């Protein structure tokens, strides 16, 4: 099955951020968002996204400082960074690229152009070796044996529950839409609807949450989908 790419959108302008998240989600990417520089750093460290779309003018910590920090840290050194800025001109371009950004887009830009740049960055992304275990808190998934344990005790998961949990854990912190989960866990030719995902999430919560009515791991993001938190 095709790998889901993770993208972090860092933009303090809510309208633009939401439009980017919506459209990238529609393209099949797992998308997370941050509206400040500090939020961006924290999320990037836990997610290690494939691509970070980074606005320069941000509250708390500006985009260039974020970019420099990300490049210095092993967890995020390999993330592709696409800088967005309202400030044109060569100087900004040079500063941006010297700071370690991979590409640069000046506002206003077209959605088509942004998506093309993202695709180009993803093609350049070095493919990392596939992981054989996923861990989050008290949960461990052995992807080879397809066994799951919670606090060391084996969980009785059905095959689709296992695949769904693995998909969510692989992209922890990112919102995955029901459409994306359907196509990646059930396959493109599956004729189900959103309720298929909801039902499996409910079953999973009963198995992995202390209190399924107040889930901490699999969180519902209203109007968007689900997000896994360790
Ligand atoms: Ca801004």
PDB file of C-alpha atoms and ligand atoms in Angstrom:
ATOM      1  CA  UNK A   1       0.000   0.000   0.000  1.00  0.00           C
ATOM      2  CA  UNK A   2       1.200   3.478  -0.841  1.00  0.00           C
ATOM      3  CA  UNK A   3       2.912   5.374   1.954  1.00  0.00           C
ATOM      4  CA  UNK A   4       1.101   8.376   3.413  1.00  0.00           C
ATOM      5  CA  UNK A   5       3.220  11.495   3.460  1.00  0.00           C
ATOM      6  CA  UNK A   6       3.031  13.808   6.434  1.00  0.00           C
ATOM      7  CA  UNK A   7       2.951  17.568   6.041  1.00  0.00           C
ATOM      8  CA  UNK A   8       3.126  20.241   8.722  1.00  0.00           C
ATOM      9  CA  UNK A   9       1.562  23.582   7.818  1.00  0.00           C
ATOM     10  CA  UNK A  10       2.920  26.500   9.855  1.00  0.00           C
ATOM     11  CA  UNK A  11       0.965  29.684   9.245  1.00  0.00           C
ATOM     12  CA  UNK A  12      -0.532  32.173  11.690  1.00  0.00           C
ATOM     13  CA  UNK A  13      -3.099  33.505   9.242  1.00  0.00           C
ATOM     14  CA  UNK A  14      -6.050  31.230  10.022  1.00  0.00           C
ATOM     15  CA  UNK A  15      -7.844  31.529   6.672  1.00  0.00           C
ATOM     16  CA  UNK A  16      -4.763  30.628   4.670  1.00  0.00           C
ATOM     17  CA  UNK A  17      -3.734  27.886   7.099  1.00  0.00           C
ATOM     18  CA  UNK A  18      -7.155  26.262   6.984  1.00  0.00           C
ATOM     19  CA  UNK A  19      -7.282  26.449   3.189  1.00  0.00           C
ATOM     20  CA  UNK A  20      -3.872  24.779   2.953  1.00  0.00           C
ATOM     21  CA  UNK A  21      -4.792  22.065   5.450  1.00  0.00           C
ATOM     22  CA  UNK A  22      -8.060  21.383   3.651  1.00  0.00           C
ATOM     23  CA  UNK A  23      -6.504  21.131   0.208  1.00  0.00           C
ATOM     24  CA  UNK A  24      -3.480  19.095   1.271  1.00  0.00           C
ATOM     25  CA  UNK A  25      -5.802  16.726   3.108  1.00  0.00           C
ATOM     26  CA  UNK A  26      -7.824  16.365  -0.063  1.00  0.00           C
ATOM     27  CA  UNK A  27      -4.635  15.424  -1.920  1.00  0.00           C
ATOM     28  CA  UNK A  28      -4.244  12.489   0.464  1.00  0.00           C
ATOM     29  CA  UNK A  29      -1.546  13.867   2.758  1.00  0.00           C
ATOM     30  CA  UNK A  30      -1.646  13.542   6.542  1.00  0.00           C
ATOM     31  CA  UNK A  31      -1.637  17.176   7.618  1.00  0.00           C
ATOM     32  CA  UNK A  32      -0.855  18.830  10.955  1.00  0.00           C
ATOM     33  CA  UNK A  33      -0.940  22.514  11.633  1.00  0.00           C
ATOM     34  CA  UNK A  34       0.732  25.084  13.834  1.00  0.00           C
ATOM     35  CA  UNK A  35       0.074  28.804  14.159  1.00  0.00           C
ATOM     36  CA  UNK A  36       3.179  29.906  16.072  1.00  0.00           C
ATOM     37  CA  UNK A  37       6.896  29.246  15.791  1.00  0.00           C
ATOM     38  CA  UNK A  38       7.103  27.426  19.124  1.00  0.00           C
ATOM     39  CA  UNK A  39       4.131  25.210  18.287  1.00  0.00           C
ATOM     40  CA  UNK A  40       5.804  24.432  14.971  1.00  0.00           C
ATOM     41  CA  UNK A  41       9.036  23.334  16.651  1.00  0.00           C
ATOM     42  CA  UNK A  42       7.239  21.113  19.153  1.00  0.00           C
ATOM     43  CA  UNK A  43       5.095  19.443  16.502  1.00  0.00           C
ATOM     44  CA  UNK A  44       7.948  19.014  14.045  1.00  0.00           C
ATOM     45  CA  UNK A  45      10.019  17.232  16.717  1.00  0.00           C
ATOM     46  CA  UNK A  46       7.326  14.676  17.469  1.00  0.00           C
ATOM     47  CA  UNK A  47       6.053  14.211  13.901  1.00  0.00           C
ATOM     48  CA  UNK A  48       9.239  14.502  11.844  1.00  0.00           C
ATOM     49  CA  UNK A  49       7.017  15.347   8.850  1.00  0.00           C
ATOM     50  CA  UNK A  50       8.152  14.790   5.279  1.00  0.00           C
ATOM     51  CA  UNK A  51       7.458  18.401   4.359  1.00  0.00           C
ATOM     52  CA  UNK A  52       7.112  21.516   6.496  1.00  0.00           C
ATOM     53  CA  UNK A  53       5.349  24.475   4.892  1.00  0.00           C
ATOM     54  CA  UNK A  54       6.706  27.349   6.914  1.00  0.00           C
ATOM     55  CA  UNK A  55       5.519  30.939   6.987  1.00  0.00           C
ATOM     56  CA  UNK A  56       8.257  33.443   7.891  1.00  0.00           C
ATOM     57  CA  UNK A  57       6.344  36.026   9.892  1.00  0.00           C
ATOM     58  CA  UNK A  58       5.088  34.105  12.918  1.00  0.00           C
ATOM     59  CA  UNK A  59       4.298  34.965  16.520  1.00  0.00           C
ATOM     60  CA  UNK A  60       6.626  33.800  19.342  1.00  0.00           C
ATOM     61  CA  UNK A  61       9.455  32.682  17.087  1.00  0.00           C
ATOM     62  CA  UNK A  62       9.946  33.693  13.447  1.00  0.00           C
ATOM     63  CA  UNK A  63      10.095  31.192  10.604  1.00  0.00           C
ATOM     64  CA  UNK A  64      13.817  31.591   9.944  1.00  0.00           C
ATOM     65  CA  UNK A  65      14.670  30.730  13.555  1.00  0.00           C
ATOM     66  CA  UNK A  66      12.342  27.746  13.345  1.00  0.00           C
ATOM     67  CA  UNK A  67      14.080  26.663  10.145  1.00  0.00           C
ATOM     68  CA  UNK A  68      17.546  26.938  11.701  1.00  0.00           C
ATOM     69  CA  UNK A  69      16.526  24.944  14.781  1.00  0.00           C
ATOM     70  CA  UNK A  70      14.921  22.218  12.685  1.00  0.00           C
ATOM     71  CA  UNK A  71      18.062  21.816  10.616  1.00  0.00           C
ATOM     72  CA  UNK A  72      20.237  21.467  13.718  1.00  0.00           C
ATOM     73  CA  UNK A  73      18.165  18.680  15.279  1.00  0.00           C
ATOM     74  CA  UNK A  74      18.677  15.086  14.105  1.00  0.00           C
ATOM     75  CA  UNK A  75      14.936  14.270  14.229  1.00  0.00           C
ATOM     76  CA  UNK A  76      14.048  17.025  11.790  1.00  0.00           C
ATOM     77  CA  UNK A  77      17.276  17.557   9.851  1.00  0.00           C
ATOM     78  CA  UNK A  78      15.936  15.603   6.875  1.00  0.00           C
ATOM     79  CA  UNK A  79      12.483  17.241   6.686  1.00  0.00           C
ATOM     80  CA  UNK A  80      11.935  19.224   3.495  1.00  0.00           C
ATOM     81  CA  UNK A  81      11.154  22.850   4.281  1.00  0.00           C
ATOM     82  CA  UNK A  82       9.133  25.060   1.960  1.00  0.00           C
ATOM     83  CA  UNK A  83       9.153  28.680   3.088  1.00  0.00           C
ATOM     84  CA  UNK A  84       6.171  30.957   2.514  1.00  0.00           C
ATOM     85  CA  UNK A  85       6.593  34.653   2.759  1.00  0.00           C
ATOM     86  CA  UNK A  86       4.793  37.842   1.900  1.00  0.00           C
ATOM     87  CA  UNK A  87       8.083  39.635   1.607  1.00  0.00           C
ATOM     88  CA  UNK A  88       9.490  39.353  -1.887  1.00  0.00           C
ATOM     89  CA  UNK A  89      12.965  40.181  -3.072  1.00  0.00           C
ATOM     90  CA  UNK A  90      16.274  38.453  -3.466  1.00  0.00           C
ATOM     91  CA  UNK A  91      17.506  39.140   0.033  1.00  0.00           C
ATOM     92  CA  UNK A  92      14.769  37.097   1.637  1.00  0.00           C
ATOM     93  CA  UNK A  93      15.336  34.363  -0.886  1.00  0.00           C
ATOM     94  CA  UNK A  94      19.013  34.137  -0.018  1.00  0.00           C
ATOM     95  CA  UNK A  95      18.383  34.282   3.713  1.00  0.00           C
ATOM     96  CA  UNK A  96      15.765  31.579   3.395  1.00  0.00           C
ATOM     97  CA  UNK A  97      17.900  29.196   1.423  1.00  0.00           C
ATOM     98  CA  UNK A  98      21.012  29.789   3.539  1.00  0.00           C
ATOM     99  CA  UNK A  99      19.009  28.881   6.589  1.00  0.00           C
ATOM    100  CA  UNK A 100      18.435  25.447   5.143  1.00  0.00           C
ATOM    101  CA  UNK A 101      15.083  25.808   3.428  1.00  0.00           C
ATOM    102  CA  UNK A 102      14.603  23.556   0.408  1.00  0.00           C
ATOM    103  CA  UNK A 103      12.270  25.812  -1.504  1.00  0.00           C
ATOM    104  CA  UNK A 104      10.646  29.191  -1.365  1.00  0.00           C
ATOM    105  CA  UNK A 105       7.251  30.565  -2.382  1.00  0.00           C
ATOM    106  CA  UNK A 106       6.215  34.216  -2.290  1.00  0.00           C
ATOM    107  CA  UNK A 107       2.667  35.166  -1.349  1.00  0.00           C
ATOM    108  CA  UNK A 108       0.292  35.382  -3.065  1.00  0.00           C
ATOM    109  CA  UNK A 109       0.747  32.001  -4.726  1.00  0.00           C
ATOM    110  CA  UNK A 110      -1.631  29.646  -6.466  1.00  0.00           C
ATOM    111  CA  UNK A 111      -2.727  26.423  -4.855  1.00  0.00           C
ATOM    112  CA  UNK A 112      -1.575  24.535  -7.964  1.00  0.00           C
ATOM    113  CA  UNK A 113       1.920  25.946  -7.608  1.00  0.00           C
ATOM    114  CA  UNK A 114       2.114  25.047  -3.949  1.00  0.00           C
ATOM    115  CA  UNK A 115       0.982  21.465  -4.589  1.00  0.00           C
ATOM    116  CA  UNK A 116       3.515  21.114  -7.407  1.00  0.00           C
ATOM    117  CA  UNK A 117       6.315  22.287  -5.106  1.00  0.00           C
ATOM    118  CA  UNK A 118       5.232  19.874  -2.387  1.00  0.00           C
ATOM    119  CA  UNK A 119       5.210  16.976  -4.841  1.00  0.00           C
ATOM    120  CA  UNK A 120       8.666  17.941  -6.066  1.00  0.00           C
ATOM    121  CA  UNK A 121       9.987  18.014  -2.502  1.00  0.00           C
ATOM    122  CA  UNK A 122       8.466  14.612  -1.765  1.00  0.00           C
ATOM    123  CA  UNK A 123      10.150  13.108  -4.820  1.00  0.00           C
ATOM    124  CA  UNK A 124      13.470  14.300  -3.436  1.00  0.00           C
ATOM    125  CA  UNK A 125      12.816  12.991   0.051  1.00  0.00           C
ATOM    126  CA  UNK A 126      15.132  10.176   0.896  1.00  0.00           C
ATOM    127  CA  UNK A 127      13.134   7.067   1.564  1.00  0.00           C
ATOM    128  CA  UNK A 128      13.830   5.813   5.046  1.00  0.00           C
ATOM    129  CA  UNK A 129      13.951   2.153   5.949  1.00  0.00           C
ATOM    130  CA  UNK A 130      10.512   0.844   6.892  1.00  0.00           C
ATOM    131  CA  UNK A 131      10.022   0.508  10.616  1.00  0.00           C
ATOM    132  CA  UNK A 132       9.066  -2.858  12.060  1.00  0.00           C
ATOM    133  CA  UNK A 133       7.620  -1.645  15.359  1.00  0.00           C
ATOM    134  CA  UNK A 134       5.542   1.338  16.409  1.00  0.00           C
ATOM    135  CA  UNK A 135       5.472   2.496  20.021  1.00  0.00           C
ATOM    136  CA  UNK A 136       3.344   5.056  21.797  1.00  0.00           C
ATOM    137  CA  UNK A 137       3.092   5.146  25.560  1.00  0.00           C
ATOM    138  CA  UNK A 138       1.937   1.723  26.720  1.00  0.00           C
ATOM    139  CA  UNK A 139       1.139   0.526  23.179  1.00  0.00           C
ATOM    140  CA  UNK A 140       3.539  -1.465  21.005  1.00  0.00           C
ATOM    141  CA  UNK A 141       2.753  -2.696  17.512  1.00  0.00           C
ATOM    142  CA  UNK A 142       4.920  -5.356  15.907  1.00  0.00           C
ATOM    143  CA  UNK A 143       4.352  -4.674  12.210  1.00  0.00           C
ATOM    144  CA  UNK A 144       6.042  -7.872  11.055  1.00  0.00           C
ATOM    145  CA  UNK A 145       4.157 -10.314  13.306  1.00  0.00           C
ATOM    146  CA  UNK A 146       1.117  -7.980  13.287  1.00  0.00           C
ATOM    147  CA  UNK A 147       0.766  -8.265  17.044  1.00  0.00           C
ATOM    148  CA  UNK A 148      -0.236  -5.473  19.368  1.00  0.00           C
ATOM    149  CA  UNK A 149       0.409  -5.217  23.096  1.00  0.00           C
ATOM    150  CA  UNK A 150      -0.801  -2.813  25.755  1.00  0.00           C
ATOM    151  CA  UNK A 151       1.205  -2.697  28.997  1.00  0.00           C
ATOM    152  CA  UNK A 152       2.855  -5.878  27.743  1.00  0.00           C
ATOM    153  CA  UNK A 153      -0.439  -7.768  27.404  1.00  0.00           C
ATOM    154  CA  UNK A 154      -1.454  -8.882  23.944  1.00  0.00           C
ATOM    155  CA  UNK A 155      -4.453  -7.145  22.408  1.00  0.00           C
ATOM    156  CA  UNK A 156      -6.947  -9.136  20.362  1.00  0.00           C
ATOM    157  CA  UNK A 157      -7.222  -6.903  17.300  1.00  0.00           C
ATOM    158  CA  UNK A 158      -8.945  -7.836  14.079  1.00  0.00           C
ATOM    159  CA  UNK A 159      -6.811  -7.318  10.944  1.00  0.00           C
ATOM    160  CA  UNK A 160      -8.498  -4.043   9.988  1.00  0.00           C
ATOM    161  CA  UNK A 161      -8.306  -2.753  13.556  1.00  0.00           C
ATOM    162  CA  UNK A 162      -4.591  -3.468  13.556  1.00  0.00           C
ATOM    163  CA  UNK A 163      -4.064  -1.708  10.202  1.00  0.00           C
ATOM    164  CA  UNK A 164      -6.122   1.287  11.293  1.00  0.00           C
ATOM    165  CA  UNK A 165      -4.227   1.630  14.564  1.00  0.00           C
ATOM    166  CA  UNK A 166      -0.901   1.310  12.737  1.00  0.00           C
ATOM    167  CA  UNK A 167      -1.900   3.997  10.239  1.00  0.00           C
ATOM    168  CA  UNK A 168      -2.933   6.346  13.050  1.00  0.00           C
ATOM    169  CA  UNK A 169       0.211   5.689  15.112  1.00  0.00           C
ATOM    170  CA  UNK A 170       2.482   6.115  12.111  1.00  0.00           C
ATOM    171  CA  UNK A 171       1.155   9.663  11.752  1.00  0.00           C
ATOM    172  CA  UNK A 172       0.711  10.533  15.403  1.00  0.00           C
ATOM    173  CA  UNK A 173      -0.230  14.144  15.977  1.00  0.00           C
ATOM    174  CA  UNK A 174      -1.581  14.523  12.452  1.00  0.00           C
ATOM    175  CA  UNK A 175      -5.248  14.641  11.534  1.00  0.00           C
ATOM    176  CA  UNK A 176      -6.186  11.822   9.176  1.00  0.00           C
ATOM    177  CA  UNK A 177      -9.451  12.242   7.291  1.00  0.00           C
ATOM    178  CA  UNK A 178     -11.933   9.390   7.087  1.00  0.00           C
ATOM    179  CA  UNK A 179     -11.447   9.316   3.299  1.00  0.00           C
ATOM    180  CA  UNK A 180      -7.711   8.940   3.703  1.00  0.00           C
ATOM    181  CA  UNK A 181      -8.111   6.187   6.293  1.00  0.00           C
ATOM    182  CA  UNK A 182     -10.617   4.377   4.083  1.00  0.00           C
ATOM    183  CA  UNK A 183      -8.323   4.394   1.079  1.00  0.00           C
ATOM    184  CA  UNK A 184      -5.183   3.475   3.021  1.00  0.00           C
ATOM    185  CA  UNK A 185      -6.604   0.863   5.370  1.00  0.00           C
ATOM    186  CA  UNK A 186      -9.445  -0.585   3.328  1.00  0.00           C
ATOM    187  CA  UNK A 187      -8.096   0.134  -0.158  1.00  0.00           C
ATOM    188  CA  UNK A 188      -9.244   2.267  -3.066  1.00  0.00           C
ATOM    189  CA  UNK A 189     -11.770  -0.281  -4.301  1.00  0.00           C
ATOM    190  CA  UNK A 190     -13.573  -0.685  -0.979  1.00  0.00           C
ATOM    191  CA  UNK A 191     -17.186   0.444  -1.134  1.00  0.00           C
ATOM    192  CA  UNK A 192     -17.693   1.590   2.408  1.00  0.00           C
ATOM    193  CA  UNK A 193     -18.504   4.916   3.910  1.00  0.00           C
ATOM    194  CA  UNK A 194     -17.264   7.056   6.767  1.00  0.00           C
ATOM    195  CA  UNK A 195     -19.203   4.971   9.272  1.00  0.00           C
ATOM    196  CA  UNK A 196     -16.889   2.038   8.565  1.00  0.00           C
ATOM    197  CA  UNK A 197     -14.032   4.100   9.972  1.00  0.00           C
ATOM    198  CA  UNK A 198     -16.108   5.372  12.910  1.00  0.00           C
ATOM    199  CA  UNK A 199     -17.187   1.868  13.906  1.00  0.00           C
ATOM    200  CA  UNK A 200     -13.624   0.548  13.824  1.00  0.00           C
ATOM    201  CA  UNK A 201     -12.418   3.538  15.830  1.00  0.00           C
ATOM    202  CA  UNK A 202     -15.064   2.765  18.447  1.00  0.00           C
ATOM    203  CA  UNK A 203     -13.931  -0.865  18.658  1.00  0.00           C
ATOM    204  CA  UNK A 204     -10.294   0.206  18.907  1.00  0.00           C
ATOM    205  CA  UNK A 205     -11.061   2.657  21.682  1.00  0.00           C
ATOM    206  CA  UNK A 206     -12.681  -0.102  23.686  1.00  0.00           C
ATOM    207  CA  UNK A 207      -9.447  -2.077  23.426  1.00  0.00           C
ATOM    208  CA  UNK A 208      -6.771   0.583  23.861  1.00  0.00           C
ATOM    209  CA  UNK A 209      -8.301   3.375  25.945  1.00  0.00           C
ATOM    210  CA  UNK A 210      -8.592   3.404  29.748  1.00  0.00           C
ATOM    211  CA  UNK A 211     -11.932   5.139  29.331  1.00  0.00           C
ATOM    212  CA  UNK A 212     -13.371   4.673  25.823  1.00  0.00           C
ATOM    213  CA  UNK A 213     -15.878   7.466  26.467  1.00  0.00           C
ATOM    214  CA  UNK A 214     -13.001   9.913  27.014  1.00  0.00           C
ATOM    215  CA  UNK A 215     -10.314   8.709  24.614  1.00  0.00           C
ATOM    216  CA  UNK A 216      -6.779  10.045  24.954  1.00  0.00           C
ATOM    217  CA  UNK A 217      -5.137   8.091  22.128  1.00  0.00           C
ATOM    218  CA  UNK A 218      -7.613   8.279  19.255  1.00  0.00           C
ATOM    219  CA  UNK A 219      -9.127  11.730  19.283  1.00  0.00           C
ATOM    220  CA  UNK A 220     -11.991  12.913  17.127  1.00  0.00           C
ATOM    221  CA  UNK A 221     -11.237  16.142  15.291  1.00  0.00           C
ATOM    222  CA  UNK A 222     -14.636  17.525  14.479  1.00  0.00           C
ATOM    223  CA  UNK A 223     -15.279  17.946  10.763  1.00  0.00           C
ATOM    224  CA  UNK A 224     -11.829  16.624   9.822  1.00  0.00           C
ATOM    225  CA  UNK A 225     -11.182  13.096  11.057  1.00  0.00           C
ATOM    226  CA  UNK A 226      -9.065  11.413  13.706  1.00  0.00           C
ATOM    227  CA  UNK A 227      -5.747  12.105  15.362  1.00  0.00           C
ATOM    228  CA  UNK A 228      -3.573   9.756  17.388  1.00  0.00           C
ATOM    229  CA  UNK A 229      -1.840  11.092  20.488  1.00  0.00           C
ATOM    230  CA  UNK A 230       0.677   9.155  22.588  1.00  0.00           C
TER     231      UNK A 230
HETATM  232 CA1  LIG B   1       2.427  35.214   8.957  1.00  0.00          CA
END
